[in-house]
CSV table of C-alpha atoms and ligand atoms in Angstrom, one decimal:
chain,number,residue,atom,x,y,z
A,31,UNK,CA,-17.6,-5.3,1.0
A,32,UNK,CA,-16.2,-6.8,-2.4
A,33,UNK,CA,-13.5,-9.1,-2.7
A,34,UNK,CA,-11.5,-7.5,-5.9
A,35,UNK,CA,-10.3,-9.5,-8.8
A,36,UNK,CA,-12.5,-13.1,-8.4
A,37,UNK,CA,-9.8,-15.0,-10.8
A,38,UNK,CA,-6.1,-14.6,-11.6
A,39,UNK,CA,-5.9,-16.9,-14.2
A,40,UNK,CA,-8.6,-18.5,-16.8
A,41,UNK,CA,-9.3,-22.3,-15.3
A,42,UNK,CA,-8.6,-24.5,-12.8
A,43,UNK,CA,-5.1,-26.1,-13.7
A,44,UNK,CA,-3.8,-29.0,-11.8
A,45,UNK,CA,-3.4,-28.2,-7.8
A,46,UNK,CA,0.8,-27.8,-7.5
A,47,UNK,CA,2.6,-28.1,-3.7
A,48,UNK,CA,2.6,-23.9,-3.8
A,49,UNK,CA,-1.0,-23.7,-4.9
A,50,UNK,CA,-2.6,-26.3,-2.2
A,51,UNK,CA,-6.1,-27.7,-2.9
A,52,UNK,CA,-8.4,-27.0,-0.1
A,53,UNK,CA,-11.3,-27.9,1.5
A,54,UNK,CA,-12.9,-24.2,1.0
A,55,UNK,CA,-13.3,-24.8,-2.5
A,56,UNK,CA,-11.1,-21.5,-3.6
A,57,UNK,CA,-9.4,-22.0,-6.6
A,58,UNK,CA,-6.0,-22.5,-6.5
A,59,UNK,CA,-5.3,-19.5,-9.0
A,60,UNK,CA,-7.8,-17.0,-6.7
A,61,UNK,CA,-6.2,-13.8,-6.2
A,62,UNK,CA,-6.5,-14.8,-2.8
A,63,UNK,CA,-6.1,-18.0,-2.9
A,64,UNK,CA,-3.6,-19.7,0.0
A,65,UNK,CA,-0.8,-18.2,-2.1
A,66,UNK,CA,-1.8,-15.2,-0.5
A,67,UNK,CA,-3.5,-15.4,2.8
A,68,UNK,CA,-3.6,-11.7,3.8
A,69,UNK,CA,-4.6,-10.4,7.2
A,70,UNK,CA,-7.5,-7.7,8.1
A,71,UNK,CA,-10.3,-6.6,10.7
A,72,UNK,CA,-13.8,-6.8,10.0
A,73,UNK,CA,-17.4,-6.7,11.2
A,74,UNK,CA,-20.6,-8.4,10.4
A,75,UNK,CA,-24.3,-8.2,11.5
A,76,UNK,CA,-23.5,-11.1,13.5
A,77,UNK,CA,-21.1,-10.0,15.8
A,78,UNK,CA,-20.2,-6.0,15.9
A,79,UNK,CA,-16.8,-6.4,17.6
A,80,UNK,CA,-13.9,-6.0,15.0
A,81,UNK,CA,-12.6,-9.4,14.6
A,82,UNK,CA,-9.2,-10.2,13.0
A,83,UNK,CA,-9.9,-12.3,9.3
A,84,UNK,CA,-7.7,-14.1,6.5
A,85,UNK,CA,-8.9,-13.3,2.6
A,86,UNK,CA,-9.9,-17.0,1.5
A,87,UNK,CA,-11.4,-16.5,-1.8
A,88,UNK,CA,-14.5,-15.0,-1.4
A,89,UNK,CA,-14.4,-15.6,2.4
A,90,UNK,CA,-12.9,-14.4,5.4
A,91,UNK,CA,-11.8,-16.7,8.2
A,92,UNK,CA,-12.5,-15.3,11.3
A,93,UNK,CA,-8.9,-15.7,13.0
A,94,UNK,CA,-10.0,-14.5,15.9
A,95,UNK,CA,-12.5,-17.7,16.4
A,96,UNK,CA,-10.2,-20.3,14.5
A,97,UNK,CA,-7.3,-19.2,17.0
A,98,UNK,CA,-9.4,-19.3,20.4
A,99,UNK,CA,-11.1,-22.9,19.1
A,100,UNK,CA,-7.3,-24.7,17.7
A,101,UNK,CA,-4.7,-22.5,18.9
A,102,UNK,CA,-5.5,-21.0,22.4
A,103,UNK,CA,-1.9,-20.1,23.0
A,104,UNK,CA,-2.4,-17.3,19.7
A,105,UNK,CA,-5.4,-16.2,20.8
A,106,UNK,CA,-4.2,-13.5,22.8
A,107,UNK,CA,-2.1,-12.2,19.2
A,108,UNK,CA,-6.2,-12.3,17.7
A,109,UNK,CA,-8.1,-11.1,19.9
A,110,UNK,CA,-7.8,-7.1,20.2
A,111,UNK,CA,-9.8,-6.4,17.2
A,112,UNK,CA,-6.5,-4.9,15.7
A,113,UNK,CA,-3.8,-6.9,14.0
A,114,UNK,CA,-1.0,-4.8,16.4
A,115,UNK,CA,-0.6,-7.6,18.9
A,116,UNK,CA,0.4,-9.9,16.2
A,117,UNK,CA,2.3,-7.5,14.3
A,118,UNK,CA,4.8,-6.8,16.9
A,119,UNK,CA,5.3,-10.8,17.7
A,120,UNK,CA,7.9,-10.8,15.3
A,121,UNK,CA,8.2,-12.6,12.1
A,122,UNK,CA,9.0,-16.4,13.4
A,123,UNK,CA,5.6,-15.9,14.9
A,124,UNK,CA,4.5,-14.5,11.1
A,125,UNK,CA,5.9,-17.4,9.6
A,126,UNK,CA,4.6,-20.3,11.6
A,127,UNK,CA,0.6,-18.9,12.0
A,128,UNK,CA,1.1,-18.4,7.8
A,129,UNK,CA,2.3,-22.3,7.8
A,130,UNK,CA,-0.4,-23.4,9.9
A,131,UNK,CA,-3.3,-21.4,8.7
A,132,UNK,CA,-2.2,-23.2,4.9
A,133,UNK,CA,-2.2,-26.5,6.8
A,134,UNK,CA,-5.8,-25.9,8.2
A,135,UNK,CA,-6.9,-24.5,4.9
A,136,UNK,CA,-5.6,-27.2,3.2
A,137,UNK,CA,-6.3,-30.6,5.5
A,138,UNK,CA,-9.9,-31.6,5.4
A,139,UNK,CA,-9.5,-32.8,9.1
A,140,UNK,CA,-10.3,-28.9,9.8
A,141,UNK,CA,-13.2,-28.0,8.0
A,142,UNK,CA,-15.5,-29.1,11.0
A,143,UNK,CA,-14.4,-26.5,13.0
A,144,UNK,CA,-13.4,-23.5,10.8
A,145,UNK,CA,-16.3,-24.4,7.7
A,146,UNK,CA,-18.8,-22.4,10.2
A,147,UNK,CA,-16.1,-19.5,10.9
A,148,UNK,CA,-15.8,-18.2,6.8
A,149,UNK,CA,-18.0,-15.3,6.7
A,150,UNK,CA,-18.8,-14.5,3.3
A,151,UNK,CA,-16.8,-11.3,2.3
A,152,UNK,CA,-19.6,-9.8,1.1
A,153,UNK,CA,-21.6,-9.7,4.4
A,154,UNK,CA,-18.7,-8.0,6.2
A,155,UNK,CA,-17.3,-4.6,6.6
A,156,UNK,CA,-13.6,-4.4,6.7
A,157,UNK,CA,-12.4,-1.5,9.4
A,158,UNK,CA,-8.8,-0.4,9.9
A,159,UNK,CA,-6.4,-2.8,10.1
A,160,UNK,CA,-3.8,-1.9,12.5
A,161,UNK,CA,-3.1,1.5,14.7
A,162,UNK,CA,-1.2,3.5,12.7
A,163,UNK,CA,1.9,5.1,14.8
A,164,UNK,CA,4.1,7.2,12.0
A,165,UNK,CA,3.4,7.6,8.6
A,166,UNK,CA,6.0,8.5,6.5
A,167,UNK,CA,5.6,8.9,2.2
A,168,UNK,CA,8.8,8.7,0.2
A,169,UNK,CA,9.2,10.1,-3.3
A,170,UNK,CA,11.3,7.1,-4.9
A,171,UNK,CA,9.8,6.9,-8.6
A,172,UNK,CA,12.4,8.4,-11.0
A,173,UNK,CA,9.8,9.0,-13.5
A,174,UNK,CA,7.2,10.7,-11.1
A,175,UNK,CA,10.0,13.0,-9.7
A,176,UNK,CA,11.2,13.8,-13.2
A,177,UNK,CA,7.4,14.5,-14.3
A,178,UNK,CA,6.8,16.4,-11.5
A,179,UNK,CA,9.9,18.5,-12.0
A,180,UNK,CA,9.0,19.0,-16.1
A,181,UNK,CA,5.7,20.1,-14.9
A,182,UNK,CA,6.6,22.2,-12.3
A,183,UNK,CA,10.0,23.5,-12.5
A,184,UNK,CA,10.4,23.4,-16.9
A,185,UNK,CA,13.7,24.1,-18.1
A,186,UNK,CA,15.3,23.4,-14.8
A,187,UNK,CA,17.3,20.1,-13.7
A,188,UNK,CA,14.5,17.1,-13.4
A,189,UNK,CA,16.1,15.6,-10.2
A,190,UNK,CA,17.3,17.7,-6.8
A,191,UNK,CA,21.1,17.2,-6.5
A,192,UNK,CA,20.1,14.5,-3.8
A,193,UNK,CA,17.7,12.8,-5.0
A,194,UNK,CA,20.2,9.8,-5.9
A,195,UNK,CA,21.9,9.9,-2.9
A,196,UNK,CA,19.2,9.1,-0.4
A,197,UNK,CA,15.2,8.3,-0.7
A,198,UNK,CA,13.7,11.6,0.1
A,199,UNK,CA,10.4,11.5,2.3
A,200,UNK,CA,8.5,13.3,4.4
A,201,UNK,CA,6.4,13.0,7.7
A,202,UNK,CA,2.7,12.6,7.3
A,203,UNK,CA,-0.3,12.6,9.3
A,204,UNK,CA,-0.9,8.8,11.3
A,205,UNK,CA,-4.2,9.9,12.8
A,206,UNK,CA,-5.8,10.8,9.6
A,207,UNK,CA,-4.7,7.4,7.6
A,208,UNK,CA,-8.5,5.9,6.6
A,209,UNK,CA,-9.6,2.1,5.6
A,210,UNK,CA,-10.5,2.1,2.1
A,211,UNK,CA,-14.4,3.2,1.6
A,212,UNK,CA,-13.9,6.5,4.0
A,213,UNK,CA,-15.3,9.5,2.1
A,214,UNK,CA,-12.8,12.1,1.2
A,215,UNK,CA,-13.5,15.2,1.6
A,216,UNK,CA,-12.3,18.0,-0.4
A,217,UNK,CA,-10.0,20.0,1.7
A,218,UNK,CA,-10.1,23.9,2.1
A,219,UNK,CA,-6.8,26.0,1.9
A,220,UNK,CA,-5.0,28.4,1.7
A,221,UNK,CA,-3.5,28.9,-2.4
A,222,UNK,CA,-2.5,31.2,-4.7
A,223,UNK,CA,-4.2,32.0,-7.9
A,224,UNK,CA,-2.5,32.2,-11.3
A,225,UNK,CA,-2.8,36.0,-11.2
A,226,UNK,CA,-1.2,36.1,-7.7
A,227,UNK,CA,-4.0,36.6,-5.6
A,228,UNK,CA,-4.1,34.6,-2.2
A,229,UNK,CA,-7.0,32.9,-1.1
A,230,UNK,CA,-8.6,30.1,1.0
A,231,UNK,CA,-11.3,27.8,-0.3
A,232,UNK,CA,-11.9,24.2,-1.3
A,233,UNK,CA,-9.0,22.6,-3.5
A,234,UNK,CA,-9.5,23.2,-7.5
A,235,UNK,CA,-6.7,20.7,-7.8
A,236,UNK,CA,-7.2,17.4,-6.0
A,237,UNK,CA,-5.7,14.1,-6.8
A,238,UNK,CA,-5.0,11.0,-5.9
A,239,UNK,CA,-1.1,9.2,-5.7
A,240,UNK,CA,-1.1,5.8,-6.5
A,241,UNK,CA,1.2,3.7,-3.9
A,242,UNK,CA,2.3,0.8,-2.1
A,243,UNK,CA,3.1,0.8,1.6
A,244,UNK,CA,4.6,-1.3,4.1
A,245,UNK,CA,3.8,-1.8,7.4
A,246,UNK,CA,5.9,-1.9,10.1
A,247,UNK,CA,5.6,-5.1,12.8
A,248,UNK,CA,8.2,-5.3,15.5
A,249,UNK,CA,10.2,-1.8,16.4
A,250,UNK,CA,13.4,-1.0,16.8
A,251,UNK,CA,15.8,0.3,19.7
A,252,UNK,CA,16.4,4.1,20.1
A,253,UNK,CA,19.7,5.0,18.8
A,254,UNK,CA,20.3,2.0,17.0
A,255,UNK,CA,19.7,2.0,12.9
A,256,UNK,CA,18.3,-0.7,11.3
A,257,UNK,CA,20.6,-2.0,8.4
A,258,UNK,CA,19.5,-3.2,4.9
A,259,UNK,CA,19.7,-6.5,5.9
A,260,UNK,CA,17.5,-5.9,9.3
A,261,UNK,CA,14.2,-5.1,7.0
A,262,UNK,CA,12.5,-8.6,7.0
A,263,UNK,CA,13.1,-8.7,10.7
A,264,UNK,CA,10.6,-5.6,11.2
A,265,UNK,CA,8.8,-5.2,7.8
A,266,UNK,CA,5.5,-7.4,7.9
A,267,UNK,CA,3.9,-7.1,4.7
A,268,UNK,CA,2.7,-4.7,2.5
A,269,UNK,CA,-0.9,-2.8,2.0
A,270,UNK,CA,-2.2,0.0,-1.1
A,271,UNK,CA,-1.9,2.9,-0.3
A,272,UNK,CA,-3.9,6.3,-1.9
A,273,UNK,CA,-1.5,9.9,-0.6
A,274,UNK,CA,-4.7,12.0,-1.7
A,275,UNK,CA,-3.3,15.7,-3.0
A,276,UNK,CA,-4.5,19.0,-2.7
A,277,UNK,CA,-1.9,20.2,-5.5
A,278,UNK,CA,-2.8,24.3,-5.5
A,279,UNK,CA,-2.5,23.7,-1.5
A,280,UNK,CA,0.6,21.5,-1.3
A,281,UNK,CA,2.6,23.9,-4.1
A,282,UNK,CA,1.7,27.0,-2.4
A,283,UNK,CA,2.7,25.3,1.3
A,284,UNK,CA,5.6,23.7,0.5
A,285,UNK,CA,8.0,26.3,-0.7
A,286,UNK,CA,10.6,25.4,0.4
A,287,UNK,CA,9.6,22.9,2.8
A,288,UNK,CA,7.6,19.5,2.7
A,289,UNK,CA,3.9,19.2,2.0
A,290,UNK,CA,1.5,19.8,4.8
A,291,UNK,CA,-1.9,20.4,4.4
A,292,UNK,CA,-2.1,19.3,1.1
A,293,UNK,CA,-2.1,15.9,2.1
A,294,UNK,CA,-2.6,15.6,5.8
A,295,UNK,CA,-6.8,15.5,5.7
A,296,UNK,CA,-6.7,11.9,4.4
A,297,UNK,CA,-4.6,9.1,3.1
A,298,UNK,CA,-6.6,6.2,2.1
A,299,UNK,CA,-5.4,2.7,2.8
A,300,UNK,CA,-6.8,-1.2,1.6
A,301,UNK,CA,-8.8,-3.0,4.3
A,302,UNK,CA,-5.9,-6.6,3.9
A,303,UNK,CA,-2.2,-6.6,4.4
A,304,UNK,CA,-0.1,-9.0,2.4
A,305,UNK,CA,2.4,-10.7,4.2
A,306,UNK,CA,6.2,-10.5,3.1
A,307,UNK,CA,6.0,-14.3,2.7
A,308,UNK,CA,3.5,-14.0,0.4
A,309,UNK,CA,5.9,-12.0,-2.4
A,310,UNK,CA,9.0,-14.0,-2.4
A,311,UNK,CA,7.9,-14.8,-6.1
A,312,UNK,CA,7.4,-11.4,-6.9
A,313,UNK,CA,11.1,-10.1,-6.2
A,314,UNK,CA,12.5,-8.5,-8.6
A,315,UNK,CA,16.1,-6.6,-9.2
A,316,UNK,CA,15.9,-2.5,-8.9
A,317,UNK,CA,17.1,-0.5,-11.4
A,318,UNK,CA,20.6,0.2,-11.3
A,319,UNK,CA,21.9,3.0,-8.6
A,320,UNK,CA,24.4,5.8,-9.8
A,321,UNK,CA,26.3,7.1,-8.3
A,322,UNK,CA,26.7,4.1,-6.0
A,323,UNK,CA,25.0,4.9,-2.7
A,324,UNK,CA,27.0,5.7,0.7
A,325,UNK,CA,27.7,2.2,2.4
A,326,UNK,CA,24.3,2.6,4.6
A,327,UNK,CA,22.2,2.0,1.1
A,328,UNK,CA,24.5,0.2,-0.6
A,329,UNK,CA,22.5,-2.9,-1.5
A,330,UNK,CA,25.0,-4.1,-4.2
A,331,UNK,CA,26.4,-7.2,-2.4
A,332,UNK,CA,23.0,-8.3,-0.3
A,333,UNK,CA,20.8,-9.4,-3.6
A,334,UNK,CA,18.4,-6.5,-3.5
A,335,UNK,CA,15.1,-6.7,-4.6
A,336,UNK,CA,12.0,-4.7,-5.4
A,337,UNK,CA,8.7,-6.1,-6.0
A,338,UNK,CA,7.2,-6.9,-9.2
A,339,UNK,CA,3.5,-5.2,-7.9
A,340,UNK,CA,1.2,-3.7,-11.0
A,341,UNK,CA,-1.4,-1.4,-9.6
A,342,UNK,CA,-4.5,-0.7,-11.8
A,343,UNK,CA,-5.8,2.6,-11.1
A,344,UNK,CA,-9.8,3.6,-12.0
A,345,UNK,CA,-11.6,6.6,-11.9
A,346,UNK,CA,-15.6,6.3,-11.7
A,347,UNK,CA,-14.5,2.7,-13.1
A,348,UNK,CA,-12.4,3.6,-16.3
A,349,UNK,CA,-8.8,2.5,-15.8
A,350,UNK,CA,-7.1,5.2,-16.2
A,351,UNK,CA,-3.3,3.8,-14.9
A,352,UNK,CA,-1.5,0.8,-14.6
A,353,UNK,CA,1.8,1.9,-12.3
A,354,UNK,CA,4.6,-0.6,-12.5
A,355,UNK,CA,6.4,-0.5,-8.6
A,356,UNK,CA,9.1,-2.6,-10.0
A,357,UNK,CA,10.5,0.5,-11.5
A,358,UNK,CA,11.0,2.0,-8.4
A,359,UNK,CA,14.7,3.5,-7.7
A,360,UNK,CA,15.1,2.7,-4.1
A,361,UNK,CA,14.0,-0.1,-2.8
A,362,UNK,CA,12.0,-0.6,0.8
A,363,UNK,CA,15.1,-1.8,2.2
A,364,UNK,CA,16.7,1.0,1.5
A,365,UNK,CA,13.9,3.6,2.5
A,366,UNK,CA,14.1,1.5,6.0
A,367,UNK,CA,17.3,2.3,6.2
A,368,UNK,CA,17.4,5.6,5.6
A,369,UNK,CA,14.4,6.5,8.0
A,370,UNK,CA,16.4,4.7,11.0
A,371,UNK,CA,20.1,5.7,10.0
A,372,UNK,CA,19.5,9.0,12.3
A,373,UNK,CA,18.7,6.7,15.1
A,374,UNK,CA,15.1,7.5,14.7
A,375,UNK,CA,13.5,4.2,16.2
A,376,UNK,CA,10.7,2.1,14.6
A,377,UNK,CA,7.1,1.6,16.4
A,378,UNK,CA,4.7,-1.5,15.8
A,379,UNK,CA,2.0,-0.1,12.8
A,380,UNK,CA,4.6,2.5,11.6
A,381,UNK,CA,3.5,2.6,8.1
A,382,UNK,CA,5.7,3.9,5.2
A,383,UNK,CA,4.4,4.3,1.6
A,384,UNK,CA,6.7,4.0,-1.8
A,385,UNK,CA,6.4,7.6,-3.0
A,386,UNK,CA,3.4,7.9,-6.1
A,387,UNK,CA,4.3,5.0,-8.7
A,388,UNK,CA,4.8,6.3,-12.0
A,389,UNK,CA,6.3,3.7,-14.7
A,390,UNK,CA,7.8,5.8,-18.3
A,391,UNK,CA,4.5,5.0,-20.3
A,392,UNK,CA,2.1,7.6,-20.4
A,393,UNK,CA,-0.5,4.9,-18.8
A,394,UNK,CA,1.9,4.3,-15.9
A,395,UNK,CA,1.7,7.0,-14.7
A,396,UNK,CA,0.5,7.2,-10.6
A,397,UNK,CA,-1.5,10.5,-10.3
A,398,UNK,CA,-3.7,13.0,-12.2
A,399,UNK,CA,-0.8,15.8,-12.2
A,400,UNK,CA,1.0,13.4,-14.3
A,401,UNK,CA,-1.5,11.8,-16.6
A,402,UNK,CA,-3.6,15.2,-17.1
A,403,UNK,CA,-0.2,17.4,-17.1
A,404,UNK,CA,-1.3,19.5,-14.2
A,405,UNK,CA,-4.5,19.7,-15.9
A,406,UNK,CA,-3.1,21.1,-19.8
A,407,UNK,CA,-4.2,17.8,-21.0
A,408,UNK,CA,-7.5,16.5,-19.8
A,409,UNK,CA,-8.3,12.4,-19.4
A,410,UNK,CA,-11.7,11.5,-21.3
A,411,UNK,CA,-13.4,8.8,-19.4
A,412,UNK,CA,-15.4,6.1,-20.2
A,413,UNK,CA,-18.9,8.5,-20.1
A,414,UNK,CA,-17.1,10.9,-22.1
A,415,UNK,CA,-16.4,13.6,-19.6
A,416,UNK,CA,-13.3,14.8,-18.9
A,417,UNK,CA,-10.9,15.2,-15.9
A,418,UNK,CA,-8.1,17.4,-15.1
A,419,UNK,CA,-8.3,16.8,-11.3
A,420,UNK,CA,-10.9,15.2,-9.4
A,421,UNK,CA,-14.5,16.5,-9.2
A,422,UNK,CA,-16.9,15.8,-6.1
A,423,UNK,CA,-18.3,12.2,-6.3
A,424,UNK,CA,-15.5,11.4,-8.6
A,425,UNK,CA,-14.3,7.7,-7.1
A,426,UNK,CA,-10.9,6.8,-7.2
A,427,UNK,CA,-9.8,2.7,-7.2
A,428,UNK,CA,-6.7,1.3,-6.5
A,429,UNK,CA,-6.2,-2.4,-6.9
A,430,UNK,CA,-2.6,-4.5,-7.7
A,431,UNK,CA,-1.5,-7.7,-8.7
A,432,UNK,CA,1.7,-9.7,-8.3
A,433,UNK,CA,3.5,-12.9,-9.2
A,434,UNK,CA,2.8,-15.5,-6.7
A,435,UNK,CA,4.5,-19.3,-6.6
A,436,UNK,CA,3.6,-21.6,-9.6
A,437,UNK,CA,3.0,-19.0,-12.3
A,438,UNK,CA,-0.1,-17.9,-10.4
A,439,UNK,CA,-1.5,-14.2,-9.4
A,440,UNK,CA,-1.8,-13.0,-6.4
A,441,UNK,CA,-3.8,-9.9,-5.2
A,442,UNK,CA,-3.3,-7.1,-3.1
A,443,UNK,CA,-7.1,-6.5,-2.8
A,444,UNK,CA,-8.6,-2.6,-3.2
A,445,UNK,CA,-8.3,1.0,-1.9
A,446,UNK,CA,-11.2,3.2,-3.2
A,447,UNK,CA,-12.3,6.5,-2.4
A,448,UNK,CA,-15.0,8.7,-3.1
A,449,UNK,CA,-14.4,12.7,-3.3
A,450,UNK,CA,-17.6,14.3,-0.9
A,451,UNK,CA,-18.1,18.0,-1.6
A,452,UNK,CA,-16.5,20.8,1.0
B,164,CA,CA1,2.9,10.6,-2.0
């Protein structure tokens, strides 16, 4: 596999107390540089059992070893070939393995020992990060949800009367959540055509739905909600997320219910989830909420924050997007809250995605509906061909940046995807 992004920045720059020097030799202003230190599971020709890995540069430190060999009392959290074990040890856990994997990156004492346990990136094959239990998608982009409505619904209100007064979402499918690199195939269905015939056959309409989600670590009690202020003590970190669409499925499906089949044969995910740790310089305010939610969202007096993520979105390698999440309405605090305010209760590698991230510039905007206006308004690519949806071998890439410490970048890594034929 590829490690996206080599450099954040042009040059090396003087090493800072954020952006340690190490022994590795990875630049201090790598998108995966120890500013950033994100957790996966991979394989390589020289051992075929998934092993959990840090992003180090172009390397991957195999965890799995370095814990066994220095830290025998975490080995156990390593050494199941997902990361679930160490998601649900909680975040003090999270945030003394993050200090000390920094401290053996960065003090040459270590490199005896873990030098011969970075595997270069390029030699392994990333698999699945965690075991996915639920996976829910919100819909929290103002501008997506008004697109979609001026595409869909013209002439009518662009918001539903609740769509300020709670983060609507809905249930998808956990067991058909892919690591990035999974083929897509292009679903069948059953749609309506223009002139009101109903048939079933492969989508005419797919697309993709740019996204951030987060990933759920320790779980919650039964009956008990988790408050606003309750998210870092169950939100590990954060992964890319692609909701593929089946648009002339999902419209015809989800009247006037949620979508179903339109999304459920795959949702694409990146091989590396960022720790929360890793984004404290990429807070940022949300927009302003009115009306002012109900008590249960009301973020006002807690210092909410969103995060300053930019995704870059390419199709068969022209970039086609860049969605700002910043802009997003409600925050991942607030979506937290809202999914447990029933009593619903949280499970380690519940997974819950932004909603399609669509900032007010045309190039913002997170899926083909949007930037091809269902189609009226075809994208040229870089070849010169055209898309309105997505064709069969089409490839979709997803890859994000963020403010880390220092003034450097960090990266979120990829999520790609390429469209097989029915
Ligand atoms: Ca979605």
């Amino acid at each position: 596999m590829e490690l996206v992004g080599a450099r954040g920045r042009g040059g090396g720059g003087p090493m800072t107390s954020s952006t340690t020097a190490s022994w590795t030799g990875v630049a201090a202003d790598h998108l995966f540089g120890l500013h950033t230190l994100p957790y996966g599971v991979f394989t390589d020709t020289r051992a075929p059992q998934p092993r959990i890995g840090v992003a180090v540069g172009e390397a991957i430190l195999d965890l799995t070893a370095a814990s066994a060999a220095l830290r025998p009392e975490h080995a156990a959290l390593f050494g199941g070939g997902t990361l679930d074990a160490f998601l649900a040890a909680g975040r003090a856990r999270w945030t003394t393995i993050r200090a000390t994997l920094r401290r053996w990156l960065a003090d040459e004492r270590y490199a005896e020992v873990l030098a011969p346990l970075l595997v270069p990136a390029a030699d392994a094959t990333m698999r699945l990060p965690f075991t996915v239990a639920d996976y829910v998608d919100f819909y929290s982009s103002e501008q997506h949800a008004t697109n979609a409505a001026q595409i869909l619904r013209p002439g009518q209100p662009a918001l539903p009367a609740n769509w300020r007064h709670l983060p609507l979402g809905y249930h998808g499918r956990a067991g058909t959540v892919v690591i990035s690199g999974t083929p897509v195939r292009r679903p069948s269905g059953q749609r309506r055509l223009p002139e009101g015939t109903v048939t079933f056959g492969p989508s005419t309409a797919l697309d993709f739905e740019a996204e951030v989600g987060f990933v759920v670590g320790t779980p919650s009690v039964l009956g008990q909600p988790v408050a606003l202020s309750g998210f870092a003590d169950h939100v590990f970190g954060v992964c890319l997320v692609n909701d593929w669409s089946a648009r002339d499925i999902q419209f015809w499906e989800s009247i006037p219910l949620g979508p179903l089949l339109g999304k459920s044969f795959a949702t694409s995910i990146s091989p590396w989830v960022v720790p929360l740790d890793a984004l404290n310089a990429a807070r940022v305010r949300p927009p302003v909420r009115d009306p002012r939610p109900l008590p249960y969202l009301d973020d006002t007096g807690i210092e909410p924050w969103g995060l300053d993520i930019t995704l870059q979105v390419r199709l068969n390698g022209t970039l086609i997007s860049r969605p700002p999440l910043r802009t997003m309405y409600w925050t991942a605090a607030q979506q937290l809250a809202h999914l447990t305010s029933n009593g619903a209760c949280l499970r380690t590698g519940d997974l819950f995605a932004s909603g399609t991230v669509s900032g007010v510039a045309a190039d913002e905007r997170g899926s083909l509906l949007e930037l091809s206006w269902n189609g009226a308004a075809p994208l040229t690519l870089a070849d010169g061909s055209t898309r309105g949806f997505l064709t069969d071998g089409d490839e979709i890439s997803i890859t994000a940046t963020a403010p880390g410490p220092e003034g450097t970048l960090l990266g979120l890594g990829e999520v790609r995807g390429r469209i097989s034929p029915p």
